[in-house]
Amino acid sequence: MSVVAAFAVPHPPLVVPGVGHGREKDIAATVAAYEEVASRVGALQPDTLVISSPHTTSYLDYLHIAPGRGARGDFRDFGDRADGSDVAYDQDFVRELARSAGAAGIPAGTRGEKDPALDWGVLVPLHFIQRRASGYRVVRMGLAGFSPIEHYRLGRCVQEVAERLGRRVVYVASGDLSHKLAADGPYGFAPDGPVFDEAVCAALGTGSFLDLLTMDPGLCERAAECGLRSFQIMAGALDATPVRAELLSYEGPFGVGYGIAAFEAAGPAGSDPSRAFEPAYLAWHERQLADTRAAEDVYVRLARASLEHYVRTGRRLEVARGAEGAASGLAEAAVGMAPELASGLAELPSELTERRAGAFVSLKKSGQLRGCIGTIAPTRASLAEEIVENAVSAGCHDPRFSPVRADELPELVYDVDVLGEPEPVESRDQLDPARYGVIVSTPDGRRGLLLPALDGVDTVDEQLRIAARKGGISLGEKGVRLERFEVVRHL
């Protein structure tokens, strides 16, 4: 046996009458499609229901699989204690899945459970399924900060374990779409919200799983999506499997996108090589990285050279003042580097070697932040030295992340922000998160900063809240001071 079907579903608690109190009628298409999903699951009679949820215990660098004999949960957090589910876990499947993931080099397992209760990302689909199907056991997992292909590979591990154990498996990928579809919605509106939903619904409706793997991370962040990684695991669970794809419903009346899609296996796993999407993804990914590197300017190349040199040698790049000294100081770092990077550092412009300014270096991997450290005002003799130092700090000393490993270096994408002089502002009306960064400070020296033009930060309130939190500041405190600054962003 193997994965016989998969379903992409949302998880609005409002579809449960005890929570919605009639508002579920406003998403009648979602309710009807959910009933159809439950009916199909009942007809399939699965041995195991594998559910991935964004609201199950999740970590940046580890994918959690719920341990134990089973779990229970209800909707008490939404005012309804009467509705809930009680499930038995497929312990053999969980054990084999963790083992298979480990063999594939994917950090996953049952450690670090924060809350054993079923979360609403699992409870909502079970609310419908448990009325139409019985006799199955459940495997529940969260998501991680992995790349799209790592989530896909985990799905392939689900497929392999199903075959090895002889389980008849239905995969349920729980996840909402964009949370920014309406100005009066709980998360506001972003133009990329509808764009994201349209693209995902097109991919789900046609079974074009490669499109789920190659979505622009910036678009996803600006759309405040929820379920994409869940859908990517689902795609892997159907690796090389012919499927009949169908988009059953889509709507978003509350400012959040709800899409439901069904995928029925139309042949054995492995029988359709054209639907093994890893090779196509890897080729696309390689082109993306090559194009990014080719477009980097000298500021970004200097940041990349600095971090790569430090990670590989343990020594900081020495940059002397003046163009001649800078060029000779970079010669050692160029040894062993890609030719295009080395040639880009043959000579540094005077704007780097003779100017002083604060600068932030940001690192991303697979669209996820991997480190960001900077200085508001200059602390080094030149901007070049500022970038060199901050690139190393972003990669190796950001307390939010483990130090960058040598094998990660080819995957990193860099931004360098050169800061202008901060200026005080009297009111929020003088702020604009698209144009200005913000500094929130207090008389006792606490300070939080947020750069401008960040994906997903669309409002002044949001910008201030994040900056204040970074400084351990309450915006209601007496004496809070606001400053704004502009940046020149180098990519």
GROMACS .gro file of C-alpha atoms in nm:
model
  491
    1MET     CA    1   0.000   0.000   0.000
    2SER     CA    2   0.098   0.365  -0.018
    3VAL     CA    3  -0.050   0.714  -0.015
    4VAL     CA    4  -0.385   0.664  -0.190
    5ALA     CA    5  -0.502   1.025  -0.172
    6ALA     CA    6  -0.416   1.364  -0.031
    7PHE     CA    7  -0.618   1.672   0.054
    8ALA     CA    8  -0.516   2.035   0.101
    9VAL     CA    9  -0.754   2.195   0.352
   10PRO     CA   10  -0.782   2.515   0.558
   11HIS     CA   11  -0.846   2.528   0.931
   12PRO     CA   12  -1.086   2.813   1.021
   13PRO     CA   13  -1.244   2.722   1.358
   14LEU     CA   14  -1.551   2.915   1.242
   15VAL     CA   15  -1.660   2.614   1.037
   16VAL     CA   16  -1.742   2.438   1.366
   17PRO     CA   17  -2.097   2.547   1.465
   18GLY     CA   18  -2.004   2.571   1.832
   19VAL     CA   19  -1.743   2.830   1.738
   20GLY     CA   20  -1.905   2.998   1.440
   21HIS     CA   21  -2.253   3.041   1.593
   22GLY     CA   22  -2.396   3.089   1.245
   23ARG     CA   23  -2.098   3.262   1.082
   24GLU     CA   24  -2.005   2.931   0.923
   25LYS     CA   25  -2.284   3.006   0.675
   26ASP     CA   26  -2.062   3.281   0.533
   27ILE     CA   27  -1.814   3.015   0.419
   28ALA     CA   28  -2.073   2.765   0.296
   29ALA     CA   29  -1.857   2.663   0.000
   30THR     CA   30  -1.574   2.569   0.237
   31VAL     CA   31  -1.809   2.369   0.458
   32ALA     CA   32  -1.957   2.186   0.157
   33ALA     CA   33  -1.611   2.105   0.019
   34TYR     CA   34  -1.503   1.981   0.361
   35GLU     CA   35  -1.803   1.749   0.370
   36GLU     CA   36  -1.696   1.617   0.030
   37VAL     CA   37  -1.342   1.558   0.159
   38ALA     CA   38  -1.476   1.369   0.460
   39SER     CA   39  -1.697   1.156   0.237
   40ARG     CA   40  -1.402   1.066   0.013
   41VAL     CA   41  -1.180   0.982   0.310
   42GLY     CA   42  -1.455   0.755   0.445
   43ALA     CA   43  -1.481   0.576   0.112
   44LEU     CA   44  -1.103   0.528   0.095
   45GLN     CA   45  -1.094   0.357   0.437
   46PRO     CA   46  -0.736   0.452   0.525
   47ASP     CA   47  -0.529   0.268   0.783
   48THR     CA   48  -0.341   0.587   0.868
   49LEU     CA   49  -0.424   0.954   0.842
   50VAL     CA   50  -0.110   1.170   0.823
   51ILE     CA   51  -0.178   1.535   0.906
   52SER     CA   52   0.067   1.826   0.888
   53SER     CA   53  -0.032   2.147   1.064
   54PRO     CA   54   0.135   2.489   1.101
   55HIS     CA   55   0.001   2.501   1.459
   56THR     CA   56   0.154   2.177   1.581
   57THR     CA   57   0.486   2.218   1.764
   58SER     CA   58   0.729   2.370   1.514
   59TYR     CA   59   1.097   2.460   1.514
   60LEU     CA   60   1.322   2.640   1.271
   61ASP     CA   61   1.571   2.354   1.232
   62TYR     CA   62   1.375   2.046   1.339
   63LEU     CA   63   1.046   1.897   1.225
   64HIS     CA   64   0.841   1.767   1.515
   65ILE     CA   65   0.631   1.450   1.493
   66ALA     CA   66   0.387   1.405   1.780
   67PRO     CA   67   0.488   1.116   2.010
   68GLY     CA   68   0.289   0.887   2.236
   69ARG     CA   69  -0.013   0.663   2.208
   70GLY     CA   70  -0.258   0.937   2.115
   71ALA     CA   71  -0.394   1.279   2.202
   72ARG     CA   72  -0.707   1.479   2.250
   73GLY     CA   73  -0.806   1.838   2.185
   74ASP     CA   74  -1.105   2.069   2.169
   75PHE     CA   75  -1.196   2.423   2.068
   76ARG     CA   76  -1.195   2.573   2.418
   77ASP     CA   77  -0.961   2.850   2.304
   78PHE     CA   78  -1.240   2.954   2.067
   79GLY     CA   79  -1.518   2.927   2.325
   80ASP     CA   80  -1.631   2.570   2.248
   81ARG     CA   81  -1.535   2.290   2.485
   82ALA     CA   82  -1.800   2.052   2.357
   83ASP     CA   83  -1.646   1.991   2.014
   84GLY     CA   84  -1.317   1.808   1.983
   85SER     CA   85  -1.139   1.490   1.884
   86ASP     CA   86  -0.963   1.201   2.050
   87VAL     CA   87  -0.718   1.008   1.830
   88ALA     CA   88  -0.484   0.711   1.856
   89TYR     CA   89  -0.143   0.758   1.698
   90ASP     CA   90   0.015   0.511   1.459
   91GLN     CA   91   0.325   0.457   1.673
   92ASP     CA   92   0.496   0.221   1.429
   93PHE     CA   93   0.453   0.474   1.150
   94VAL     CA   94   0.587   0.756   1.369
   95ARG     CA   95   0.893   0.554   1.462
   96GLU     CA   96   0.964   0.454   1.101
   97LEU     CA   97   0.905   0.807   0.974
   98ALA     CA   98   1.159   0.952   1.217
   99ARG     CA   99   1.405   0.680   1.113
  100SER     CA  100   1.345   0.738   0.742
  101ALA     CA  101   1.385   1.116   0.781
  102GLY     CA  102   1.713   1.066   0.967
  103ALA     CA  103   1.842   0.838   0.690
  104ALA     CA  104   1.754   1.112   0.439
  105GLY     CA  105   1.944   1.374   0.642
  106ILE     CA  106   1.630   1.555   0.755
  107PRO     CA  107   1.627   1.661   1.122
  108ALA     CA  108   1.288   1.524   1.235
  109GLY     CA  109   1.153   1.324   1.526
  110THR     CA  110   0.947   1.321   1.843
  111ARG     CA  111   1.163   1.537   2.070
  112GLY     CA  112   1.063   1.877   2.205
  113GLU     CA  113   0.685   1.852   2.223
  114LYS     CA  114   0.549   2.172   2.376
  115ASP     CA  115   0.182   2.078   2.402
  116PRO     CA  116   0.044   1.727   2.347
  117ALA     CA  117  -0.311   1.851   2.285
  118LEU     CA  118  -0.440   1.848   1.929
  119ASP     CA  119  -0.417   2.193   1.773
  120TRP     CA  120  -0.689   2.355   1.564
  121GLY     CA  121  -0.498   2.288   1.243
  122VAL     CA  122  -0.568   1.920   1.313
  123LEU     CA  123  -0.901   1.954   1.493
  124VAL     CA  124  -1.079   2.132   1.208
  125PRO     CA  125  -1.022   1.859   0.944
  126LEU     CA  126  -1.092   1.589   1.205
  127HIS     CA  127  -1.423   1.760   1.289
  128PHE     CA  128  -1.546   1.655   0.945
  129ILE     CA  129  -1.348   1.337   0.882
  130GLN     CA  130  -1.430   1.161   1.208
  131ARG     CA  131  -1.801   1.164   1.121
  132ARG     CA  132  -1.744   0.980   0.793
  133ALA     CA  133  -1.443   0.758   0.861
  134SER     CA  134  -1.327   0.532   1.142
  135GLY     CA  135  -1.069   0.267   1.220
  136TYR     CA  136  -0.770   0.481   1.122
  137ARG     CA  137  -0.476   0.591   1.332
  138VAL     CA  138  -0.314   0.933   1.307
  139VAL     CA  139   0.034   1.070   1.248
  140ARG     CA  140   0.057   1.440   1.337
  141MET     CA  141   0.349   1.663   1.246
  142GLY     CA  142   0.439   2.030   1.241
  143LEU     CA  143   0.640   2.231   0.992
  144ALA     CA  144   0.995   2.368   1.005
  145GLY     CA  145   1.214   2.643   0.865
  146PHE     CA  146   1.341   2.400   0.603
  147SER     CA  147   1.375   2.468   0.232
  148PRO     CA  148   1.090   2.366   0.003
  149ILE     CA  149   1.281   2.060  -0.115
  150GLU     CA  150   1.346   1.942   0.241
  151HIS     CA  151   0.974   1.956   0.314
  152TYR     CA  152   0.913   1.770  -0.012
  153ARG     CA  153   1.167   1.504   0.085
  154LEU     CA  154   0.994   1.457   0.418
  155GLY     CA  155   0.673   1.390   0.227
  156ARG     CA  156   0.859   1.132   0.023
  157CYS     CA  157   0.960   0.967   0.352
  158VAL     CA  158   0.587   0.943   0.434
  159GLN     CA  159   0.538   0.764   0.103
  160GLU     CA  160   0.828   0.527   0.166
  161VAL     CA  161   0.709   0.437   0.516
  162ALA     CA  162   0.355   0.375   0.391
  163GLU     CA  163   0.492   0.130   0.137
  164ARG     CA  164   0.729  -0.036   0.383
  165LEU     CA  165   0.462  -0.089   0.647
  166GLY     CA  166   0.189  -0.176   0.400
  167ARG     CA  167  -0.029   0.110   0.519
  168ARG     CA  168  -0.315   0.257   0.320
  169VAL     CA  169  -0.249   0.627   0.386
  170VAL     CA  170  -0.444   0.946   0.330
  171TYR     CA  171  -0.241   1.266   0.367
  172VAL     CA  172  -0.411   1.581   0.496
  173ALA     CA  173  -0.218   1.906   0.446
  174SER     CA  174  -0.373   2.162   0.679
  175GLY     CA  175  -0.306   2.526   0.601
  176ASP     CA  176  -0.481   2.851   0.518
  177LEU     CA  177  -0.372   3.066   0.225
  178SER     CA  178  -0.308   3.441   0.249
  179HIS     CA  179  -0.410   3.623   0.566
  180LYS     CA  180  -0.408   3.962   0.393
  181LEU     CA  181  -0.708   3.969   0.165
  182ALA     CA  182  -0.915   4.253   0.314
  183ALA     CA  183  -0.847   4.587   0.478
  184ASP     CA  184  -1.111   4.512   0.741
  185GLY     CA  185  -0.980   4.159   0.801
  186PRO     CA  186  -0.782   4.068   1.113
  187TYR     CA  187  -0.448   4.107   0.932
  188GLY     CA  188  -0.526   4.387   0.689
  189PHE     CA  189  -0.474   4.391   0.313
  190ALA     CA  190  -0.167   4.345   0.096
  191PRO     CA  191  -0.180   4.343  -0.286
  192ASP     CA  192   0.023   4.023  -0.287
  193GLY     CA  193  -0.244   3.840  -0.086
  194PRO     CA  194  -0.481   3.775  -0.378
  195VAL     CA  195  -0.182   3.714  -0.609
  196PHE     CA  196  -0.054   3.439  -0.380
  197ASP     CA  197  -0.394   3.275  -0.347
  198GLU     CA  198  -0.451   3.274  -0.721
  199ALA     CA  199  -0.112   3.114  -0.783
  200VAL     CA  200  -0.156   2.845  -0.517
  201CYS     CA  201  -0.510   2.761  -0.626
  202ALA     CA  202  -0.389   2.724  -0.986
  203ALA     CA  203  -0.114   2.486  -0.872
  204LEU     CA  204  -0.350   2.284  -0.654
  205GLY     CA  205  -0.620   2.266  -0.918
  206THR     CA  206  -0.384   2.131  -1.184
  207GLY     CA  207  -0.154   1.928  -0.962
  208SER     CA  208   0.143   2.145  -1.066
  209PHE     CA  209   0.343   2.072  -0.754
  210LEU     CA  210   0.662   2.225  -0.892
  211ASP     CA  211   0.489   2.562  -0.869
  212LEU     CA  212   0.437   2.504  -0.496
  213LEU     CA  213   0.810   2.446  -0.455
  214THR     CA  214   0.922   2.749  -0.654
  215MET     CA  215   0.696   3.017  -0.506
  216ASP     CA  216   0.874   3.349  -0.446
  217PRO     CA  217   0.956   3.365  -0.070
  218GLY     CA  218   0.907   3.742  -0.070
  219LEU     CA  219   0.558   3.704  -0.216
  220CYS     CA  220   0.477   3.441   0.047
  221GLU     CA  221   0.595   3.668   0.328
  222ARG     CA  222   0.404   3.969   0.201
  223ALA     CA  223   0.090   3.759   0.162
  224ALA     CA  224   0.124   3.627   0.521
  225GLU     CA  225   0.054   3.274   0.402
  226CYS     CA  226   0.008   2.983   0.637
  227GLY     CA  227  -0.005   2.649   0.459
  228LEU     CA  228   0.251   2.641   0.179
  229ARG     CA  229   0.506   2.422   0.362
  230SER     CA  230   0.227   2.182   0.455
  231PHE     CA  231   0.134   2.157   0.086
  232GLN     CA  232   0.499   2.098  -0.004
  233ILE     CA  233   0.517   1.794   0.227
  234MET     CA  234   0.193   1.671   0.069
  235ALA     CA  235   0.350   1.704  -0.276
  236GLY     CA  236   0.641   1.486  -0.167
  237ALA     CA  237   0.402   1.224  -0.031
  238LEU     CA  238   0.276   1.189  -0.390
  239ASP     CA  239   0.623   1.188  -0.547
  240ALA     CA  240   0.626   1.023  -0.891
  241THR     CA  241   0.260   0.930  -0.850
  242PRO     CA  242   0.000   1.003  -1.121
  243VAL     CA  243  -0.286   1.196  -0.963
  244ARG     CA  244  -0.630   1.330  -1.045
  245ALA     CA  245  -0.625   1.686  -0.911
  246GLU     CA  246  -0.932   1.890  -0.832
  247LEU     CA  247  -0.982   2.228  -0.665
  248LEU     CA  248  -1.303   2.178  -0.470
  249SER     CA  249  -1.350   2.531  -0.336
  250TYR     CA  250  -1.190   2.866  -0.269
  251GLU     CA  251  -1.320   3.166  -0.078
  252GLY     CA  252  -1.195   3.436   0.158
  253PRO     CA  253  -1.479   3.643   0.302
  254PHE     CA  254  -1.305   3.709   0.635
  255GLY     CA  255  -0.979   3.835   0.483
  256VAL     CA  256  -0.816   3.489   0.495
  257GLY     CA  257  -0.797   3.255   0.196
  258TYR     CA  258  -0.952   2.911   0.233
  259GLY     CA  259  -0.879   2.659  -0.043
  260ILE     CA  260  -0.968   2.291  -0.056
  261ALA     CA  261  -0.816   2.055  -0.312
  262ALA     CA  262  -0.823   1.678  -0.363
  263PHE     CA  263  -0.558   1.452  -0.516
  264GLU     CA  264  -0.645   1.090  -0.585
  265ALA     CA  265  -0.365   0.853  -0.680
  266ALA     CA  266  -0.431   0.730  -1.035
  267GLY     CA  267  -0.154   0.473  -1.033
  268PRO     CA  268   0.118   0.324  -0.814
  269ALA     CA  269   0.380   0.539  -0.645
  270GLY     CA  270   0.687   0.568  -0.867
  271SER     CA  271   0.498   0.492  -1.188
  272ASP     CA  272   0.511   0.848  -1.326
  273PRO     CA  273   0.869   0.983  -1.334
  274SER     CA  274   0.744   1.312  -1.479
  275ARG     CA  275   0.587   1.382  -1.139
  276ALA     CA  276   0.912   1.336  -0.948
  277PHE     CA  277   0.972   1.708  -0.896
  278GLU     CA  278   1.304   1.713  -0.712
  279PRO     CA  279   1.531   1.720  -1.022
  280ALA     CA  280   1.332   2.006  -1.177
  281TYR     CA  281   1.334   2.198  -0.850
  282LEU     CA  282   1.711   2.156  -0.803
  283ALA     CA  283   1.778   2.279  -1.157
  284TRP     CA  284   1.554   2.580  -1.099
  285HIS     CA  285   1.715   2.651  -0.763
  286GLU     CA  286   2.065   2.638  -0.911
  287ARG     CA  287   1.966   2.889  -1.178
  288GLN     CA  288   1.815   3.119  -0.914
  289LEU     CA  289   2.132   3.119  -0.705
  290ALA     CA  290   2.352   3.174  -1.010
  291ASP     CA  291   2.139   3.468  -1.125
  292THR     CA  292   2.145   3.618  -0.776
  293ARG     CA  293   2.522   3.597  -0.753
  294ALA     CA  294   2.568   3.742  -1.099
  295ALA     CA  295   2.363   4.046  -1.001
  296GLU     CA  296   2.542   4.118  -0.670
  297ASP     CA  297   2.715   4.454  -0.645
  298VAL     CA  298   3.051   4.514  -0.476
  299TYR     CA  299   2.893   4.581  -0.133
  300VAL     CA  300   2.725   4.241  -0.132
  301ARG     CA  301   3.029   4.064  -0.274
  302LEU     CA  302   3.239   4.211   0.004
  303ALA     CA  303   2.992   4.080   0.264
  304ARG     CA  304   2.988   3.737   0.104
  305ALA     CA  305   3.370   3.726   0.080
  306SER     CA  306   3.404   3.825   0.445
  307LEU     CA  307   3.173   3.555   0.580
  308GLU     CA  308   3.304   3.283   0.348
  309HIS     CA  309   3.663   3.367   0.443
  310TYR     CA  310   3.584   3.359   0.814
  311VAL     CA  311   3.385   3.035   0.805
  312ARG     CA  312   3.653   2.857   0.603
  313THR     CA  313   3.963   2.991   0.777
  314GLY     CA  314   3.849   3.115   1.118
  315ARG     CA  315   4.011   3.452   1.047
  316ARG     CA  316   3.858   3.789   0.973
  317LEU     CA  317   3.922   3.955   0.640
  318GLU     CA  318   4.169   4.241   0.678
  319VAL     CA  319   4.076   4.555   0.489
  320ALA     CA  320   4.327   4.838   0.503
  321ARG     CA  321   4.224   5.200   0.449
  322GLY     CA  322   4.254   5.333   0.097
  323ALA     CA  323   4.183   5.155  -0.228
  324GLU     CA  324   4.532   5.009  -0.269
  325GLY     CA  325   4.541   4.864   0.082
  326ALA     CA  326   4.190   4.728   0.051
  327ALA     CA  327   4.271   4.547  -0.270
  328SER     CA  328   4.582   4.383  -0.123
  329GLY     CA  329   4.398   4.295   0.196
  330LEU     CA  330   4.136   4.110  -0.006
  331ALA     CA  331   4.383   3.910  -0.213
  332GLU     CA  332   4.407   3.630   0.042
  333ALA     CA  333   4.030   3.597   0.066
  334ALA     CA  334   4.006   3.560  -0.310
  335VAL     CA  335   4.208   3.239  -0.303
  336GLY     CA  336   3.974   2.946  -0.357
  337MET     CA  337   3.672   3.165  -0.424
  338ALA     CA  338   3.453   3.146  -0.728
  339PRO     CA  339   3.621   3.350  -1.005
  340GLU     CA  340   3.328   3.591  -1.037
  341LEU     CA  341   3.346   3.674  -0.665
  342ALA     CA  342   3.723   3.715  -0.660
  343SER     CA  343   3.726   3.940  -0.966
  344GLY     CA  344   3.453   4.155  -0.817
  345LEU     CA  345   3.682   4.235  -0.524
  346ALA     CA  346   3.995   4.319  -0.718
  347GLU     CA  347   3.944   4.686  -0.640
  348LEU     CA  348   3.708   4.846  -0.393
  349PRO     CA  349   3.565   5.189  -0.472
  350SER     CA  350   3.656   5.484  -0.252
  351GLU     CA  351   3.296   5.506  -0.132
  352LEU     CA  352   3.369   5.186   0.058
  353THR     CA  353   3.726   5.248   0.169
  354GLU     CA  354   3.713   5.619   0.252
  355ARG     CA  355   3.356   5.667   0.375
  356ARG     CA  356   3.223   5.582   0.722
  357ALA     CA  357   2.862   5.476   0.785
  358GLY     CA  358   2.652   5.233   0.980
  359ALA     CA  359   2.549   4.921   0.792
  360PHE     CA  360   2.339   4.609   0.835
  361VAL     CA  361   2.415   4.274   0.672
  362SER     CA  362   2.124   4.033   0.633
  363LEU     CA  363   2.146   3.669   0.531
  364LYS     CA  364   1.867   3.453   0.397
  365LYS     CA  365   1.855   3.084   0.317
  366SER     CA  366   1.564   2.941   0.118
  367GLY     CA  367   1.384   3.271   0.172
  368GLN     CA  368   1.413   3.244   0.552
  369LEU     CA  369   1.619   3.486   0.761
  370ARG     CA  370   1.950   3.323   0.857
  371GLY     CA  371   2.110   3.616   1.037
  372CYS     CA  372   2.106   3.996   1.057
  373ILE     CA  373   2.347   4.218   1.246
  374GLY     CA  374   2.435   4.582   1.195
  375THR     CA  375   2.543   4.914   1.337
  376ILE     CA  376   2.330   5.226   1.353
  377ALA     CA  377   2.635   5.455   1.345
  378PRO     CA  378   2.985   5.380   1.215
  379THR     CA  379   3.216   5.193   1.451
  380ARG     CA  380   3.500   5.116   1.209
  381ALA     CA  381   3.749   5.319   1.010
  382SER     CA  382   3.566   5.262   0.682
  383LEU     CA  383   3.236   5.137   0.546
  384ALA     CA  384   3.423   4.840   0.398
  385GLU     CA  385   3.541   4.737   0.745
  386GLU     CA  386   3.190   4.790   0.881
  387ILE     CA  387   3.050   4.549   0.624
  388VAL     CA  388   3.326   4.294   0.681
  389GLU     CA  389   3.269   4.290   1.056
  390ASN     CA  390   2.890   4.285   1.038
  391ALA     CA  391   2.883   4.006   0.779
  392VAL     CA  392   3.079   3.783   1.017
  393SER     CA  393   2.854   3.881   1.307
  394ALA     CA  394   2.537   3.814   1.105
  395GLY     CA  395   2.660   3.470   1.004
  396CYS     CA  396   2.827   3.357   1.325
  397HIS     CA  397   2.712   3.569   1.618
  398ASP     CA  398   2.341   3.641   1.573
  399PRO     CA  399   2.202   3.492   1.899
  400ARG     CA  400   1.883   3.381   1.722
  401PHE     CA  401   2.066   3.134   1.502
  402SER     CA  402   2.342   2.876   1.514
  403PRO     CA  403   2.663   2.979   1.332
  404VAL     CA  404   2.661   2.933   0.955
  405ARG     CA  405   2.827   2.610   0.844
  406ALA     CA  406   3.058   2.582   0.544
  407ASP     CA  407   2.808   2.366   0.357
  408GLU     CA  408   2.547   2.643   0.386
  409LEU     CA  409   2.759   2.913   0.222
  410PRO     CA  410   2.650   2.844  -0.140
  411GLU     CA  411   2.283   2.874  -0.034
  412LEU     CA  412   2.306   3.216   0.131
  413VAL     CA  413   2.159   3.533  -0.020
  414TYR     CA  414   2.288   3.866   0.116
  415ASP     CA  415   2.150   4.217   0.159
  416VAL     CA  416   2.364   4.512   0.270
  417ASP     CA  417   2.182   4.819   0.401
  418VAL     CA  418   2.387   5.138   0.439
  419LEU     CA  419   2.218   5.367   0.688
  420GLY     CA  420   2.166   5.739   0.664
  421GLU     CA  421   2.172   5.964   0.970
  422PRO     CA  422   1.879   5.903   1.208
  423GLU     CA  423   1.649   6.198   1.268
  424PRO     CA  424   1.392   6.243   1.546
  425VAL     CA  425   1.022   6.232   1.466
  426GLU     CA  426   0.739   6.384   1.664
  427SER     CA  427   0.457   6.155   1.557
  428ARG     CA  428   0.381   5.835   1.372
  429ASP     CA  429   0.256   6.042   1.080
  430GLN     CA  430   0.620   6.107   0.990
  431LEU     CA  431   0.692   5.735   0.952
  432ASP     CA  432   0.658   5.515   0.645
  433PRO     CA  433   0.771   5.151   0.671
  434ALA     CA  434   0.834   5.137   0.296
  435ARG     CA  435   1.074   5.433   0.302
  436TYR     CA  436   1.207   5.476   0.655
  437GLY     CA  437   1.358   5.247   0.913
  438VAL     CA  438   1.268   5.322   1.271
  439ILE     CA  439   1.453   5.336   1.603
  440VAL     CA  440   1.258   5.313   1.928
  441SER     CA  441   1.458   5.410   2.239
  442THR     CA  442   1.413   5.494   2.607
  443PRO     CA  443   1.598   5.726   2.845
  444ASP     CA  444   1.759   5.427   3.021
  445GLY     CA  445   1.937   5.318   2.702
  446ARG     CA  446   1.715   5.044   2.563
  447ARG     CA  447   1.685   5.061   2.188
  448GLY     CA  448   1.519   4.862   1.912
  449LEU     CA  449   1.564   4.910   1.538
  450LEU     CA  450   1.382   4.785   1.232
  451LEU     CA  451   1.494   4.833   0.874
  452PRO     CA  452   1.254   4.968   0.609
  453ALA     CA  453   1.093   4.784   0.318
  454LEU     CA  454   1.074   4.445   0.488
  455ASP     CA  455   0.847   4.178   0.344
  456GLY     CA  456   0.536   4.140   0.558
  457VAL     CA  457   0.579   4.471   0.746
  458ASP     CA  458   0.319   4.695   0.587
  459THR     CA  459   0.205   4.940   0.855
  460VAL     CA  460   0.362   5.189   1.093
  461ASP     CA  461   0.199   5.017   1.390
  462GLU     CA  462   0.350   4.684   1.289
  463GLN     CA  463   0.692   4.839   1.234
  464LEU     CA  464   0.689   5.013   1.572
  465ARG     CA  465   0.564   4.704   1.754
  466ILE     CA  466   0.845   4.488   1.617
  467ALA     CA  467   1.113   4.751   1.680
  468ALA     CA  468   0.993   4.807   2.036
  469ARG     CA  469   0.983   4.434   2.106
  470LYS     CA  470   1.342   4.397   1.986
  471GLY     CA  471   1.447   4.657   2.241
  472GLY     CA  472   1.236   4.516   2.525
  473ILE     CA  473   1.030   4.835   2.519
  474SER     CA  474   0.661   4.902   2.573
  475LEU     CA  475   0.540   5.179   2.341
  476GLY     CA  476   0.328   5.311   2.627
  477GLU     CA  477   0.630   5.380   2.846
  478LYS     CA  478   0.711   5.734   2.948
  479GLY     CA  479   0.990   5.898   2.752
  480VAL     CA  480   0.987   5.665   2.450
  481ARG     CA  481   1.169   5.834   2.163
  482LEU     CA  482   1.121   5.768   1.793
  483GLU     CA  483   1.374   5.823   1.515
  484ARG     CA  484   1.363   5.745   1.147
  485PHE     CA  485   1.636   5.682   0.893
  486GLU     CA  486   1.671   5.601   0.526
  487VAL     CA  487   1.887   5.328   0.380
  488VAL     CA  488   2.050   5.242   0.052
  489ARG     CA  489   1.990   4.872   0.002
  490HIS     CA  490   2.245   4.670  -0.192
  491LEU     CA  491   2.145   4.330  -0.329
   0.00000   0.00000   0.00000
